[in-house]
Tab-separated table of C-alpha atoms in Angstrom:
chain	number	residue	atom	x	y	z
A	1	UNK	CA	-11.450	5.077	-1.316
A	2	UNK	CA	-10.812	7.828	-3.689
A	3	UNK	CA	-8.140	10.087	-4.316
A	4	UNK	CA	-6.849	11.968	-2.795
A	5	UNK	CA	-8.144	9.001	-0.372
A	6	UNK	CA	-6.907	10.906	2.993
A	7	UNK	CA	-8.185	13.984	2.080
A	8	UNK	CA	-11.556	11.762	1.820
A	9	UNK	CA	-11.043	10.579	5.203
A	10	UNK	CA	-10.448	13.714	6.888
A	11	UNK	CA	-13.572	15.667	4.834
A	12	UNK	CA	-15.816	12.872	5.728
A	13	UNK	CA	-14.263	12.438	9.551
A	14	UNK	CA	-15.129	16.733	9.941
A	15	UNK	CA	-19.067	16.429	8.177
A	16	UNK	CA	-19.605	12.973	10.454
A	17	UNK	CA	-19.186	14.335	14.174
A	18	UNK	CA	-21.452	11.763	15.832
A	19	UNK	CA	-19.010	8.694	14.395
A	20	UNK	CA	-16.085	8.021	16.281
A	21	UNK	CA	-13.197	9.524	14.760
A	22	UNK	CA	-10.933	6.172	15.033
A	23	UNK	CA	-13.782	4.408	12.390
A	24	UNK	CA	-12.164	6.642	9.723
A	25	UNK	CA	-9.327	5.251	7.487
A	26	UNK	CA	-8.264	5.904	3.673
A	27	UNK	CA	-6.928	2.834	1.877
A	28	UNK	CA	-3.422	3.250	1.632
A	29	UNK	CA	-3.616	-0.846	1.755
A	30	UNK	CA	-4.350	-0.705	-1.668
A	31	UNK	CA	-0.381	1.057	-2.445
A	32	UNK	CA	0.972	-1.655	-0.086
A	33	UNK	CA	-0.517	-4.298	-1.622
A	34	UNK	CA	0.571	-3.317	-5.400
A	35	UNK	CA	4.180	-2.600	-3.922
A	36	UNK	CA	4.011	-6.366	-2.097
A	37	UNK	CA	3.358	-7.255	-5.291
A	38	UNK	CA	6.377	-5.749	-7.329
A	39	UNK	CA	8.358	-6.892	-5.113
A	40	UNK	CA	7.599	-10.843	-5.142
A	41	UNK	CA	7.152	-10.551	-8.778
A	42	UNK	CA	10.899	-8.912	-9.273
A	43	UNK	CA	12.564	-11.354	-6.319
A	44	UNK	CA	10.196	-14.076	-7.791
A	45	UNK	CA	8.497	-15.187	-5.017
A	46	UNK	CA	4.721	-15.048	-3.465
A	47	UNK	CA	2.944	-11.969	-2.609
A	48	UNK	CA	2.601	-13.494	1.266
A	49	UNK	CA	6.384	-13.482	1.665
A	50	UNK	CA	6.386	-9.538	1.602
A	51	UNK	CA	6.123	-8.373	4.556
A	52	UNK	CA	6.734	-5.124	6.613
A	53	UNK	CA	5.845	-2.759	3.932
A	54	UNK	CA	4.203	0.161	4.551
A	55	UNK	CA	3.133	3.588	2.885
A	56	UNK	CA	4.201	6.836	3.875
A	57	UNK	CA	2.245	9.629	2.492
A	58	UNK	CA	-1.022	9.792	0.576
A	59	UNK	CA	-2.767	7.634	-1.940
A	60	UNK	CA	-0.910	9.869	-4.853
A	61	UNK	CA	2.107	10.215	-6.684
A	62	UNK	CA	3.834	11.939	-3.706
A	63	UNK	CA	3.560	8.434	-2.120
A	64	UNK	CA	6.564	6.817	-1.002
A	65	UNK	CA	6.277	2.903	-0.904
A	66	UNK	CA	8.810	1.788	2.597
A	67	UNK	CA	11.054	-0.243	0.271
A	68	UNK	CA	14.382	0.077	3.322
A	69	UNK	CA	12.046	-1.594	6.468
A	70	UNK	CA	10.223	-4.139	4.162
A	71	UNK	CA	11.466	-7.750	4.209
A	72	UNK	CA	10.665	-11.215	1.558
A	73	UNK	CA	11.344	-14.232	3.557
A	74	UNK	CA	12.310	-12.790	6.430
A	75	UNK	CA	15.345	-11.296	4.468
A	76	UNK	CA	15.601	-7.181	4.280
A	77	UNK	CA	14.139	-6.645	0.982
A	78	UNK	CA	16.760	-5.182	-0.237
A	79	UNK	CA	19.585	-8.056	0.077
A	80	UNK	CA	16.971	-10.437	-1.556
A	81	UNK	CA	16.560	-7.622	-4.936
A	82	UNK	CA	20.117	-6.250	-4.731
A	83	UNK	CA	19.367	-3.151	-7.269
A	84	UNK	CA	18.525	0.027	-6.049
A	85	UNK	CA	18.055	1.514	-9.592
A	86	UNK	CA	14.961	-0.683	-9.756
A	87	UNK	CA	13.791	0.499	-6.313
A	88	UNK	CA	14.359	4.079	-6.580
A	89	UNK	CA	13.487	4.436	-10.820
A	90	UNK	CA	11.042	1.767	-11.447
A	91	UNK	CA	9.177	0.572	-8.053
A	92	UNK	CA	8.498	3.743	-6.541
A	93	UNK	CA	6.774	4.870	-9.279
A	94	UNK	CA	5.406	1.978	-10.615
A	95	UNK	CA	3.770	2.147	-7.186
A	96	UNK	CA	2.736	5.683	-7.028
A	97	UNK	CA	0.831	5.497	-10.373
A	98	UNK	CA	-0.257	1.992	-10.587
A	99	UNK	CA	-4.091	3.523	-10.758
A	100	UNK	CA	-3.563	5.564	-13.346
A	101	UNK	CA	-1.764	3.364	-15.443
A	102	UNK	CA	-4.941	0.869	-15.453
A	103	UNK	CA	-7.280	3.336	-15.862
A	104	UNK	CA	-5.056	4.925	-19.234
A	105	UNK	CA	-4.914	1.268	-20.248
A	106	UNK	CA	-8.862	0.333	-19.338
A	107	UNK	CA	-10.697	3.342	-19.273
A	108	UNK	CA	-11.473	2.595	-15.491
A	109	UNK	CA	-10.076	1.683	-12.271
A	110	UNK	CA	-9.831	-2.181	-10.979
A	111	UNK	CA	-12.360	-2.585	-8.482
A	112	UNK	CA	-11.419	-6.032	-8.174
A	113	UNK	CA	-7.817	-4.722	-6.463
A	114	UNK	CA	-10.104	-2.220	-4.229
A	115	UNK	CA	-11.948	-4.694	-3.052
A	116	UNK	CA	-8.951	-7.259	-2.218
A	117	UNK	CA	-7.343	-4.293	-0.394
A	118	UNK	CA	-10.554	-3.147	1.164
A	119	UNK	CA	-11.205	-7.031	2.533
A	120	UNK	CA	-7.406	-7.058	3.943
A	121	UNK	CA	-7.360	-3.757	5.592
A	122	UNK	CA	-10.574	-4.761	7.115
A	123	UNK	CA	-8.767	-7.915	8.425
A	124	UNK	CA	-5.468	-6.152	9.603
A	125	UNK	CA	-7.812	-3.549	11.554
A	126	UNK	CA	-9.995	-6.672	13.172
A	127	UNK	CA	-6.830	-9.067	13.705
A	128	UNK	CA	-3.433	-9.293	15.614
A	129	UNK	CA	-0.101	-7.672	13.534
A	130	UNK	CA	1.765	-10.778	13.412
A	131	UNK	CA	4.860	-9.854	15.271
A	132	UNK	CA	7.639	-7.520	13.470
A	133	UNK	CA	5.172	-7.010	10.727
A	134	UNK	CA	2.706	-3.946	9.871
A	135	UNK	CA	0.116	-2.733	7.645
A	136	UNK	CA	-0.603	0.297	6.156
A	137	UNK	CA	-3.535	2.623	7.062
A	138	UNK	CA	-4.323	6.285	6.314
A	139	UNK	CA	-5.399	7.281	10.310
C-alpha cells in the first residue's frame, strides 16, 4: 500500500525470494472501491450494487477505472448513468486522484479507506467471485 503501490509489490516480491511470489498484491482495491463509490453516489444507489468494476493500470493517475464492463443492478453501468461526459471528464479522474485530493484537503491520507479496502481485498482473495463479477488486484 503505497504509491506507486505495484512498483511496491514487485520491489518487495524481488528482495523476499523465500515468500511465494503469488502472496504479493498492491491494492488497486482501494481505486475500485472509490470508483464503486462514484458511481452509486451519481446513479444514486448503494455502493453493493456496483459491481464488475475493475482497475486497469497502477495505483496513479495513469489509472483507468473499467467504467464500459462495470454494471449497478445488474444494468451496464452505463445505461443506468447515461452521460459519458461525466465518465470520461469527471469519474476517471475523480478516481485517479481521489488520494491526493484528501491528503491537499487533510494534510494526510484516509487510513480508514485503506483499511476498508485492505479488509475487502483480503476477503475477495480468501472467498468465491460471485459469478460474472470481479475484483481488482495488482498481481
Amino acid at each position: 500500500v503505497g504509491n506507486p503501490c505495484n512498483t511496491n509489490a514487485l520491489i518487495a516480491m524481488e528482495n523476499a525470494p523465500r515468500l511465494k511470489r503469488k502472496n504479493f498484491h498492491a491494492l488497486t482495491r482501494l481505486d475500485e472501491n472509490r470508483a464503486k463509490c462514484q458511481m452509486a453516489v451519481k446513479a444514486g444507489k448503494f455502493y453493493t450494487s456496483v459491481t464488475r468494476t475493475a482497475i486497469w493500470g497502477n495505483h496513479s493517475t495513469t489509472q483507468v477505472p473499467d467504467f464500459l464492463n462495470a454494471k449497478i443492478g445488474g444494468i451496464p453501468a452505463m445505461n443506468v448513468i447515461k452521460d459519458i461526459e461525466w465518465f470520461k471528464n469527471e469519474f476517471t479522474p475523480t478516481v485517479a486522484t481521489r488520494g491526493g485530493a484528501l491528503i491537499k484537503k487533510w494534510g494526510k491520507s484516509s487510513a480508514a479507506s485503506t483499511a476498508v479496502s485492505t479488509a475487502d481485498a483480503i476477503r475477495s482473495l480468501v472467498t468465491p467471485t460471485p459469478p460474472g463479477d470481479c475484483f481488482s488486484s495488482g498481481v
